[in-house]
Amino acid sequence: MATTNKKKKTLRTQKKKQWPMFIVVTLLYLAFLFWVKSWWGLLVLPFIYDNYITHYINWGWWKDEEGTTRFLMSWVDAIIFALVAVYFVNQFFFQNYAIPSSSLEKSLLTGDYLFVSKLSYGPRIPNTPLTMPLTQHTMPVTGTKSYMEWPQWEYRRVKGLGDVKLNDIVVFNYPSGDSIIVNPAYQNWDLYGTIYQFGRQVLADSNVPDSLPVLEQRKKFEQIYNAGHRYILENSQEFQGLDWRPVDRRENYVKRCVGLPGQTLEIKDRIIYLDGKANKEPDNVQYNYIVDTAQDIPEELAHSLGIADDDLGRPTQGRYILPLTKAAKEALESHKEIVSNIQLYPQTDDTNMFPLNGNKHWTCDNYGPIWIPAKGQTIDLTLDNLSLYERCIKNYEGNELEVNKDGQILINGEIATSYTFKMDYYWMMGDNRHNSLDSRYWGFVPEDHVVGKPIVVWWSVDKDRSLFDGGIRWNRLFLWVDNVK
């Protein structure tokens, strides 16, 4: 009898000790629910109460076991806790991100590892809540999808610390990544650019003359698109068909925001103008130059100027094509014994620029003017500007859009002469201006694609050097991204 009373007294003492912890956890959990405005989470409160107070559910049943069961379950418990914690932190607070390409060089370098803040612009409630932590869209080894397509939640963003500002470096989901080629070898390709490329190859006559009426031009571009789309589907052995990804499962890209909602952007001779005023170029902006040399550029000189081995390559008859900052160009010019001439590499291609189905004849150095859509603002919709905004209307805002044989624009089955946007949009570009797949090629970035803001470079490695020979960029560790202008 005395033993029973002692056990009851011990249990009451243990429960009493749990009350402070229960109160703290409950208040923090309620604050989180208030922040994300998701009151379905109140259903979890009885389980929190039981875990700390009533103990009706034996949450740690495996601790009473012995041998293999206890050993295995202790690992399972630790792994589940770690995965849930990582999922929660990555979804609502911050995420690690590695710079995979040179599009932002020399502001952010290939091999930089970033902490990306979700709080800066407000974390998104996930479109696909059931996903494996630490994966974006594909499981390692198996190559299968790392998320479940059901349920799909509509876009909603929790209030953050601020909004995207001009010249911010931003991580976002790749807008043209809504559809992909199934074969992993082609998944990083710009699908829509690829479709038009194959379409032009398939059609013997793929020229779209400016002299054609706008409606006839549109029909010609549709023929090109359909031919390229059909080519990918018919060559299933190589491409394995097409697939679709939800917004938050699309590839992560990082670029600089050079145009805000409601602004009119134009690029004239490489300089960006917003509403007619020149925007300040980043300090480390790069352009491609033709470099004529009397001898090969020494590797050490190239590394000192930040020229990567991949960029250096092999010269053709003493001629290099190199991305250079202003400082690197001037430094290279000073080596008269090596360099005989440096000039800008002309950028004349106008076939791969956004919009792919419009005869704008813009290039990456001379582009626009183009108005960036803003939430709640209305534009007059015509066949002349439809190619600029149809992806926004159809793909990003979920409307049915078509043009009938009379040239009338129909949205959701009704004739439309105007359209009011439901979201804000942004214009993103890389600082390595001639080597960046950015808004000039695939258009606007919708607000629901914005992931977060890089805060700090916590690790940086140079793939062209070994770890013990300059491979670790010590001067970039804990570099604040806001200091990269």
Short mmCIF file of C-alpha atoms in Angstrom, two decimals:
data_model
loop_
_atom_site.label_atom_id
_atom_site.label_comp_id
_atom_site.label_asym_id
_atom_site.label_seq_id
_atom_site.Cartn_x
_atom_site.Cartn_y
_atom_site.Cartn_z
CA MET A 1 0.00 0.00 0.00
CA ALA A 2 2.84 2.35 0.94
CA THR A 3 4.57 1.55 -2.37
CA THR A 4 1.42 2.40 -4.35
CA ASN A 5 1.04 5.74 -2.57
CA LYS A 6 4.69 6.54 -3.20
CA LYS A 7 4.24 5.87 -6.96
CA LYS A 8 1.17 8.13 -7.06
CA LYS A 9 3.06 10.88 -5.24
CA THR A 10 5.99 10.56 -7.68
CA LEU A 11 3.59 10.71 -10.67
CA ARG A 12 1.93 13.87 -9.29
CA THR A 13 5.36 15.45 -8.82
CA GLN A 14 6.36 14.59 -12.39
CA LYS A 15 3.11 16.04 -13.74
CA LYS A 16 3.57 19.22 -11.70
CA LYS A 17 7.04 19.67 -13.16
CA GLN A 18 5.57 19.35 -16.67
CA TRP A 19 3.12 22.25 -16.29
CA PRO A 20 5.65 25.06 -16.90
CA MET A 21 6.96 23.28 -19.99
CA PHE A 22 3.41 22.67 -21.22
CA ILE A 23 2.51 26.35 -20.79
CA VAL A 24 5.63 27.57 -22.62
CA VAL A 25 5.21 25.11 -25.52
CA THR A 26 1.48 25.90 -25.83
CA LEU A 27 2.04 29.67 -25.89
CA LEU A 28 4.76 29.34 -28.53
CA TYR A 29 2.57 27.02 -30.59
CA LEU A 30 -0.42 29.40 -30.36
CA ALA A 31 1.79 32.32 -31.39
CA PHE A 32 2.93 30.31 -34.41
CA LEU A 33 -0.68 29.50 -35.37
CA PHE A 34 -1.62 33.18 -35.03
CA TRP A 35 1.33 34.10 -37.28
CA VAL A 36 0.49 31.61 -40.03
CA LYS A 37 -3.30 32.02 -39.51
CA SER A 38 -3.89 28.27 -39.63
CA TRP A 39 -6.39 27.41 -36.90
CA TRP A 40 -6.65 23.78 -37.97
CA GLY A 41 -3.51 23.43 -35.89
CA LEU A 42 -5.64 23.74 -32.73
CA LEU A 43 -6.45 20.04 -33.23
CA VAL A 44 -2.89 19.30 -32.08
CA LEU A 45 -3.36 20.95 -28.65
CA PRO A 46 -4.94 17.86 -26.99
CA PHE A 47 -1.88 15.83 -28.00
CA ILE A 48 0.47 18.46 -26.56
CA TYR A 49 -1.57 18.38 -23.33
CA ASP A 50 -1.39 14.61 -23.17
CA ASN A 51 2.35 14.55 -23.85
CA TYR A 52 3.11 16.85 -20.92
CA ILE A 53 0.23 16.32 -18.47
CA THR A 54 -2.13 13.34 -18.78
CA HIS A 55 0.15 10.75 -20.46
CA TYR A 56 -2.76 8.63 -21.74
CA ILE A 57 -0.73 7.87 -24.87
CA ASN A 58 2.53 6.10 -24.18
CA TRP A 59 4.64 8.20 -26.57
CA GLY A 60 7.88 6.54 -25.46
CA TRP A 61 6.66 2.96 -25.37
CA TRP A 62 9.87 1.72 -26.93
CA LYS A 63 11.90 2.96 -23.94
CA ASP A 64 10.39 0.14 -21.88
CA GLU A 65 11.65 -2.41 -24.41
CA GLU A 66 15.08 -4.00 -24.41
CA GLY A 67 17.62 -5.13 -26.96
CA THR A 68 17.22 -4.58 -30.71
CA THR A 69 13.74 -2.99 -30.54
CA ARG A 70 14.88 -0.25 -28.17
CA PHE A 71 18.06 0.38 -30.20
CA LEU A 72 16.23 0.62 -33.54
CA MET A 73 13.36 2.73 -32.22
CA SER A 74 15.76 5.18 -30.58
CA TRP A 75 17.29 5.79 -34.01
CA VAL A 76 13.87 6.00 -35.70
CA ASP A 77 12.73 8.50 -33.06
CA ALA A 78 15.86 10.66 -33.52
CA ILE A 79 15.62 10.60 -37.33
CA ILE A 80 11.91 11.50 -37.37
CA PHE A 81 12.51 14.35 -34.92
CA ALA A 82 15.41 15.66 -37.02
CA LEU A 83 13.43 15.47 -40.28
CA VAL A 84 10.41 17.25 -38.79
CA ALA A 85 12.65 19.95 -37.29
CA VAL A 86 14.49 20.46 -40.59
CA TYR A 87 11.20 20.60 -42.51
CA PHE A 88 9.79 23.18 -40.09
CA VAL A 89 12.91 25.37 -40.09
CA ASN A 90 13.39 25.19 -43.87
CA GLN A 91 9.73 25.93 -44.55
CA PHE A 92 9.27 28.93 -42.27
CA PHE A 93 12.64 30.38 -41.26
CA PHE A 94 15.72 29.76 -43.39
CA GLN A 95 17.21 27.35 -45.90
CA ASN A 96 20.66 26.51 -47.16
CA TYR A 97 21.32 27.23 -50.84
CA ALA A 98 24.36 26.69 -53.06
CA ILE A 99 25.20 28.89 -56.04
CA PRO A 100 25.31 26.39 -58.94
CA SER A 101 26.18 28.68 -61.87
CA SER A 102 28.02 31.85 -62.81
CA SER A 103 24.95 34.01 -63.53
CA LEU A 104 25.59 36.33 -60.55
CA GLU A 105 29.37 36.44 -60.79
CA LYS A 106 31.27 38.31 -59.54
CA SER A 107 28.74 39.37 -56.90
CA LEU A 108 27.99 35.82 -55.77
CA LEU A 109 30.35 33.10 -56.93
CA THR A 110 29.83 29.53 -58.06
CA GLY A 111 30.53 27.49 -54.93
CA ASP A 112 29.09 30.04 -52.48
CA TYR A 113 26.78 28.52 -49.86
CA LEU A 114 24.07 30.84 -48.56
CA PHE A 115 21.67 31.07 -45.67
CA VAL A 116 18.40 32.17 -47.29
CA SER A 117 15.95 33.93 -44.98
CA LYS A 118 12.28 33.03 -45.46
CA LEU A 119 11.33 35.68 -42.89
CA SER A 120 12.61 38.60 -45.01
CA TYR A 121 9.67 38.50 -47.44
CA GLY A 122 7.44 36.18 -45.43
CA PRO A 123 7.43 32.37 -45.75
CA ARG A 124 4.90 30.73 -48.04
CA ILE A 125 2.42 28.19 -46.80
CA PRO A 126 3.57 25.18 -48.87
CA ASN A 127 1.70 24.27 -52.06
CA THR A 128 2.77 20.67 -51.50
CA PRO A 129 2.90 20.09 -47.73
CA LEU A 130 3.77 16.39 -47.97
CA THR A 131 7.39 16.38 -49.08
CA MET A 132 10.65 14.81 -47.96
CA PRO A 133 12.84 17.34 -46.07
CA LEU A 134 16.17 18.35 -47.64
CA THR A 135 14.90 17.62 -51.17
CA GLN A 136 13.50 20.03 -53.74
CA HIS A 137 11.62 17.69 -56.07
CA THR A 138 13.55 14.44 -56.56
CA MET A 139 14.65 11.68 -54.19
CA PRO A 140 18.36 10.88 -54.29
CA VAL A 141 19.36 7.45 -55.62
CA THR A 142 15.84 6.42 -56.71
CA GLY A 143 15.20 9.53 -58.86
CA THR A 144 11.49 9.45 -57.94
CA LYS A 145 9.41 12.45 -56.86
CA SER A 146 10.14 13.54 -53.30
CA TYR A 147 6.68 15.03 -52.78
CA MET A 148 3.06 13.95 -52.97
CA GLU A 149 0.91 15.80 -55.47
CA TRP A 150 -2.07 15.67 -53.11
CA PRO A 151 -3.04 17.78 -51.27
CA GLN A 152 -2.35 20.96 -53.26
CA TRP A 153 -2.85 24.17 -51.27
CA GLU A 154 -3.45 27.58 -52.82
CA TYR A 155 -0.80 30.28 -52.59
CA ARG A 156 -0.66 32.16 -49.31
CA ARG A 157 2.25 34.05 -47.80
CA VAL A 158 2.74 34.73 -44.10
CA LYS A 159 3.59 38.31 -43.14
CA GLY A 160 7.35 38.85 -43.19
CA LEU A 161 9.82 41.56 -42.27
CA GLY A 162 9.44 43.46 -45.56
CA ASP A 163 8.98 43.30 -49.32
CA VAL A 164 11.32 42.71 -52.25
CA LYS A 165 13.26 45.90 -52.86
CA LEU A 166 15.01 47.15 -55.98
CA ASN A 167 18.47 45.56 -56.41
CA ASP A 168 17.81 42.89 -53.76
CA ILE A 169 19.36 39.51 -54.52
CA VAL A 170 16.43 37.08 -54.40
CA VAL A 171 15.96 33.30 -54.41
CA PHE A 172 12.86 32.21 -56.33
CA ASN A 173 11.35 29.20 -58.05
CA TYR A 174 12.12 29.07 -61.77
CA PRO A 175 8.93 30.29 -63.54
CA SER A 176 9.59 28.34 -66.73
CA GLY A 177 10.06 25.22 -64.62
CA ASP A 178 6.32 24.56 -64.42
CA SER A 179 6.74 21.91 -67.13
CA ILE A 180 9.86 19.81 -67.61
CA ILE A 181 11.22 17.04 -69.80
CA VAL A 182 10.98 13.79 -67.83
CA ASN A 183 14.46 12.56 -68.79
CA PRO A 184 16.76 13.90 -66.01
CA ALA A 185 19.43 14.66 -68.62
CA TYR A 186 17.19 17.43 -70.02
CA GLN A 187 15.39 18.68 -66.90
CA ASN A 188 17.63 21.73 -66.52
CA TRP A 189 16.84 22.87 -70.05
CA ASP A 190 14.55 25.85 -70.58
CA LEU A 191 11.63 23.78 -71.88
CA TYR A 192 9.81 26.55 -73.73
CA GLY A 193 12.99 27.78 -75.38
CA THR A 194 13.77 24.17 -76.32
CA ILE A 195 10.30 23.66 -77.81
CA TYR A 196 10.65 26.72 -80.05
CA GLN A 197 14.19 25.68 -81.00
CA PHE A 198 13.06 22.21 -82.10
CA GLY A 199 9.98 23.70 -83.76
CA ARG A 200 12.14 25.94 -85.97
CA GLN A 201 14.29 22.95 -86.88
CA VAL A 202 11.29 20.76 -87.73
CA LEU A 203 9.57 23.37 -89.89
CA ALA A 204 11.43 24.12 -93.07
CA ASP A 205 9.80 27.55 -93.13
CA SER A 206 10.00 28.94 -89.60
CA ASN A 207 10.47 32.60 -90.52
CA VAL A 208 7.84 34.95 -89.10
CA PRO A 209 8.00 38.13 -91.22
CA ASP A 210 7.22 41.48 -89.60
CA SER A 211 5.09 42.26 -92.64
CA LEU A 212 2.49 39.66 -91.60
CA PRO A 213 -0.55 40.95 -89.67
CA VAL A 214 -0.23 40.34 -85.89
CA LEU A 215 -2.87 37.59 -85.93
CA GLU A 216 -1.05 35.75 -88.72
CA GLN A 217 2.26 36.13 -86.84
CA ARG A 218 0.64 34.56 -83.78
CA LYS A 219 -0.64 31.61 -85.83
CA LYS A 220 2.86 31.10 -87.25
CA PHE A 221 4.39 31.06 -83.75
CA GLU A 222 1.73 28.55 -82.68
CA GLN A 223 2.76 26.30 -85.57
CA ILE A 224 6.40 26.52 -84.47
CA TYR A 225 5.45 25.72 -80.86
CA ASN A 226 3.21 22.80 -81.81
CA ALA A 227 5.90 21.34 -84.06
CA GLY A 228 8.51 21.49 -81.27
CA HIS A 229 6.09 20.13 -78.68
CA ARG A 230 5.14 17.27 -80.97
CA TYR A 231 8.82 16.52 -81.65
CA ILE A 232 9.54 16.05 -77.92
CA LEU A 233 6.48 13.84 -77.40
CA GLU A 234 7.19 11.71 -80.48
CA ASN A 235 10.81 11.11 -79.45
CA SER A 236 9.77 9.51 -76.18
CA GLN A 237 12.75 7.15 -76.12
CA GLU A 238 15.08 10.13 -75.76
CA PHE A 239 12.99 12.67 -73.85
CA GLN A 240 10.57 10.31 -72.02
CA GLY A 241 7.72 12.81 -72.29
CA LEU A 242 6.79 15.89 -70.26
CA ASP A 243 5.82 16.41 -66.62
CA TRP A 244 4.51 19.26 -64.46
CA ARG A 245 5.75 20.60 -61.10
CA PRO A 246 3.93 22.67 -58.47
CA VAL A 247 5.29 26.16 -57.80
CA ASP A 248 7.25 25.30 -54.63
CA ARG A 249 8.79 22.18 -56.22
CA ARG A 250 10.35 24.05 -59.17
CA GLU A 251 14.08 24.65 -59.31
CA ASN A 252 15.50 27.39 -57.09
CA TYR A 253 17.16 30.27 -58.93
CA VAL A 254 18.99 33.28 -57.50
CA LYS A 255 19.14 36.62 -59.36
CA ARG A 256 19.06 40.34 -58.66
CA CYS A 257 15.70 42.14 -58.74
CA VAL A 258 16.16 44.97 -61.24
CA GLY A 259 12.48 45.80 -61.81
CA LEU A 260 9.56 46.12 -59.39
CA PRO A 261 5.78 45.76 -59.92
CA GLY A 262 4.32 48.70 -61.85
CA GLN A 263 7.64 49.91 -63.26
CA THR A 264 8.47 50.18 -66.95
CA LEU A 265 11.85 48.62 -67.73
CA GLU A 266 14.04 49.21 -70.74
CA ILE A 267 17.62 48.17 -71.48
CA LYS A 268 19.55 50.51 -73.77
CA ASP A 269 23.16 49.67 -74.61
CA ARG A 270 23.32 47.36 -71.56
CA ILE A 271 22.08 50.00 -69.07
CA ILE A 272 18.75 49.32 -67.31
CA TYR A 273 16.28 52.19 -67.23
CA LEU A 274 13.26 52.17 -64.91
CA ASP A 275 10.52 54.64 -65.75
CA GLY A 276 13.09 56.50 -67.85
CA LYS A 277 15.79 56.74 -65.13
CA ALA A 278 19.04 54.73 -65.28
CA ASN A 279 19.36 52.14 -62.50
CA LYS A 280 22.75 51.82 -60.82
CA GLU A 281 24.74 48.88 -62.15
CA PRO A 282 26.14 46.42 -59.60
CA ASP A 283 29.79 47.11 -58.74
CA ASN A 284 30.84 43.72 -60.12
CA VAL A 285 28.64 43.58 -63.21
CA GLN A 286 30.23 41.54 -66.01
CA TYR A 287 29.98 41.53 -69.79
CA ASN A 288 31.55 39.33 -72.42
CA TYR A 289 34.60 40.73 -74.19
CA ILE A 290 36.65 39.64 -77.19
CA VAL A 291 40.25 39.51 -75.96
CA ASP A 292 42.98 39.28 -78.61
CA THR A 293 46.31 38.09 -77.25
CA ALA A 294 49.87 37.57 -78.37
CA GLN A 295 50.21 34.56 -76.05
CA ASP A 296 48.00 32.42 -73.82
CA ILE A 297 46.79 34.15 -70.67
CA PRO A 298 48.72 32.60 -67.75
CA GLU A 299 46.56 30.61 -65.35
CA GLU A 300 47.73 32.54 -62.29
CA LEU A 301 46.87 35.86 -63.94
CA ALA A 302 43.44 34.54 -64.86
CA HIS A 303 42.79 33.37 -61.29
CA SER A 304 43.91 36.71 -59.85
CA LEU A 305 41.34 38.42 -62.08
CA GLY A 306 38.59 35.98 -61.11
CA ILE A 307 38.47 34.27 -64.51
CA ALA A 308 37.32 30.67 -64.05
CA ASP A 309 39.01 27.77 -65.82
CA ASP A 310 35.77 27.05 -67.71
CA ASP A 311 35.72 30.64 -68.99
CA LEU A 312 39.41 30.59 -69.88
CA GLY A 313 39.08 27.48 -72.03
CA ARG A 314 41.31 27.44 -75.07
CA PRO A 315 41.76 30.49 -77.28
CA THR A 316 40.98 30.35 -80.99
CA GLN A 317 43.94 31.80 -82.87
CA GLY A 318 44.86 33.92 -79.87
CA ARG A 319 41.29 35.15 -79.29
CA TYR A 320 39.35 34.62 -76.06
CA ILE A 321 35.72 35.31 -75.23
CA LEU A 322 35.77 36.25 -71.55
CA PRO A 323 33.26 37.63 -69.01
CA LEU A 324 35.00 40.56 -67.30
CA THR A 325 34.17 43.18 -64.71
CA LYS A 326 35.31 46.74 -65.39
CA ALA A 327 38.22 46.29 -62.97
CA ALA A 328 39.27 42.95 -64.54
CA LYS A 329 39.11 44.46 -68.04
CA GLU A 330 41.35 47.37 -67.06
CA ALA A 331 43.79 45.06 -65.28
CA LEU A 332 43.99 42.77 -68.30
CA GLU A 333 44.51 45.71 -70.64
CA SER A 334 47.54 46.78 -68.60
CA HIS A 335 49.37 43.58 -69.60
CA LYS A 336 50.44 44.89 -73.01
CA GLU A 337 52.87 42.01 -73.46
CA ILE A 338 49.88 39.60 -73.48
CA VAL A 339 46.82 41.55 -74.64
CA SER A 340 46.68 43.39 -77.95
CA ASN A 341 43.01 44.40 -77.97
CA ILE A 342 39.80 44.11 -75.89
CA GLN A 343 36.34 44.92 -77.21
CA LEU A 344 32.76 44.14 -76.22
CA TYR A 345 31.39 40.92 -77.67
CA PRO A 346 28.35 41.88 -79.79
CA GLN A 347 25.00 40.45 -78.62
CA THR A 348 22.70 40.26 -81.64
CA ASP A 349 20.52 37.17 -81.04
CA ASP A 350 16.83 38.09 -80.93
CA THR A 351 15.25 34.65 -81.42
CA ASN A 352 15.58 33.31 -77.86
CA MET A 353 14.37 36.38 -76.00
CA PHE A 354 11.11 36.73 -74.10
CA PRO A 355 8.44 36.71 -75.45
CA LEU A 356 9.33 33.70 -77.58
CA ASN A 357 6.11 34.08 -79.57
CA GLY A 358 6.49 37.76 -80.41
CA ASN A 359 8.46 39.61 -83.08
CA LYS A 360 10.01 42.17 -80.73
CA HIS A 361 13.58 41.85 -82.04
CA TRP A 362 14.96 42.63 -78.60
CA THR A 363 18.43 41.47 -77.53
CA CYS A 364 19.94 41.04 -74.08
CA ASP A 365 21.72 44.43 -74.46
CA ASN A 366 18.78 46.34 -75.94
CA TYR A 367 15.45 45.22 -74.54
CA GLY A 368 11.99 46.66 -74.02
CA PRO A 369 10.33 48.85 -72.98
CA ILE A 370 8.19 46.44 -70.99
CA TRP A 371 5.72 47.18 -68.18
CA ILE A 372 6.00 44.90 -65.12
CA PRO A 373 2.54 43.79 -63.88
CA ALA A 374 1.37 44.89 -60.43
CA LYS A 375 -1.42 43.44 -58.29
CA GLY A 376 -4.73 45.22 -58.84
CA GLN A 377 -3.54 47.19 -61.87
CA THR A 378 -5.36 46.86 -65.20
CA ILE A 379 -3.94 46.89 -68.72
CA ASP A 380 -5.61 47.20 -72.10
CA LEU A 381 -5.18 43.81 -73.74
CA THR A 382 -4.37 43.68 -77.46
CA LEU A 383 -2.79 41.23 -79.87
CA ASP A 384 0.29 43.47 -79.82
CA ASN A 385 0.96 43.04 -76.10
CA LEU A 386 -0.70 39.66 -75.48
CA SER A 387 2.53 37.72 -75.97
CA LEU A 388 4.07 39.67 -73.06
CA TYR A 389 1.33 38.88 -70.54
CA GLU A 390 -0.33 35.63 -71.61
CA ARG A 391 1.86 33.44 -69.36
CA CYS A 392 0.92 35.66 -66.42
CA ILE A 393 -2.77 35.42 -67.26
CA LYS A 394 -2.84 31.73 -68.18
CA ASN A 395 0.02 29.89 -66.46
CA TYR A 396 0.54 31.92 -63.28
CA GLU A 397 -3.00 33.17 -62.54
CA GLY A 398 -4.88 30.12 -63.79
CA ASN A 399 -7.17 31.50 -66.49
CA GLU A 400 -8.19 29.93 -69.78
CA LEU A 401 -6.98 32.14 -72.63
CA GLU A 402 -7.41 31.84 -76.37
CA VAL A 403 -7.59 33.96 -79.49
CA ASN A 404 -10.45 33.20 -81.87
CA LYS A 405 -10.31 33.30 -85.65
CA ASP A 406 -11.45 36.91 -85.66
CA GLY A 407 -8.50 37.98 -83.51
CA GLN A 408 -10.60 38.48 -80.37
CA ILE A 409 -9.03 37.60 -77.02
CA LEU A 410 -11.13 35.31 -74.83
CA ILE A 411 -10.43 34.84 -71.11
CA ASN A 412 -12.45 32.07 -69.47
CA GLY A 413 -14.72 32.00 -72.51
CA GLU A 414 -15.56 35.71 -72.53
CA ILE A 415 -14.22 38.41 -74.85
CA ALA A 416 -11.64 40.49 -72.97
CA THR A 417 -10.20 43.87 -73.89
CA SER A 418 -8.48 44.39 -70.54
CA TYR A 419 -7.09 42.39 -67.65
CA THR A 420 -6.54 43.11 -63.94
CA PHE A 421 -3.60 41.26 -62.40
CA LYS A 422 -4.02 39.20 -59.23
CA MET A 423 -0.34 39.18 -58.23
CA ASP A 424 2.75 41.35 -58.21
CA TYR A 425 5.57 40.46 -60.60
CA TYR A 426 9.30 41.13 -60.65
CA TRP A 427 12.10 41.36 -63.22
CA MET A 428 15.18 39.34 -62.26
CA MET A 429 18.62 39.46 -63.92
CA GLY A 430 22.08 38.11 -63.24
CA ASP A 431 25.09 40.37 -62.75
CA ASN A 432 27.00 38.27 -65.30
CA ARG A 433 24.85 39.94 -67.92
CA HIS A 434 25.91 38.02 -71.04
CA ASN A 435 25.88 34.63 -69.29
CA SER A 436 22.66 34.62 -67.33
CA LEU A 437 19.42 32.81 -68.12
CA ASP A 438 17.06 35.37 -66.61
CA SER A 439 13.90 37.43 -67.18
CA ARG A 440 15.14 38.57 -70.58
CA TYR A 441 14.71 34.94 -71.70
CA TRP A 442 11.68 33.70 -69.73
CA GLY A 443 9.88 36.79 -68.48
CA PHE A 444 8.34 37.85 -65.19
CA VAL A 445 8.74 36.25 -61.75
CA PRO A 446 5.34 36.05 -59.97
CA GLU A 447 5.21 36.88 -56.27
CA ASP A 448 4.14 33.32 -55.41
CA HIS A 449 7.50 32.09 -56.80
CA VAL A 450 9.59 34.23 -54.42
CA VAL A 451 11.37 31.98 -51.88
CA GLY A 452 13.49 34.31 -49.76
CA LYS A 453 16.45 36.59 -49.40
CA PRO A 454 20.07 35.41 -49.11
CA ILE A 455 21.53 36.79 -45.87
CA VAL A 456 25.07 35.51 -45.51
CA VAL A 457 27.67 33.41 -47.37
CA TRP A 458 28.57 30.82 -44.72
CA TRP A 459 30.92 28.71 -46.90
CA SER A 460 32.64 29.17 -50.25
CA VAL A 461 34.79 26.85 -52.34
CA ASP A 462 36.54 27.31 -55.67
CA LYS A 463 35.97 24.22 -57.79
CA ASP A 464 39.04 25.06 -59.91
CA ARG A 465 41.39 24.63 -56.94
CA SER A 466 42.02 21.99 -54.28
CA LEU A 467 40.97 22.66 -50.71
CA PHE A 468 44.62 23.06 -49.68
CA ASP A 469 45.56 25.29 -52.62
CA GLY A 470 43.16 28.21 -52.42
CA GLY A 471 40.06 26.05 -52.75
CA ILE A 472 38.46 27.57 -49.67
CA ARG A 473 37.67 31.27 -50.19
CA TRP A 474 38.37 32.39 -46.64
CA ASN A 475 37.70 36.05 -47.46
CA ARG A 476 34.08 35.22 -48.38
CA LEU A 477 33.15 33.29 -45.24
CA PHE A 478 30.36 35.06 -43.34
CA LEU A 479 30.09 37.73 -46.02
CA TRP A 480 26.80 39.62 -45.67
CA VAL A 481 24.94 39.52 -48.98
CA ASP A 482 23.52 43.00 -48.37
CA ASN A 483 27.11 44.25 -48.67
CA VAL A 484 27.28 42.85 -52.22
CA LYS A 485 26.22 45.82 -54.33
#
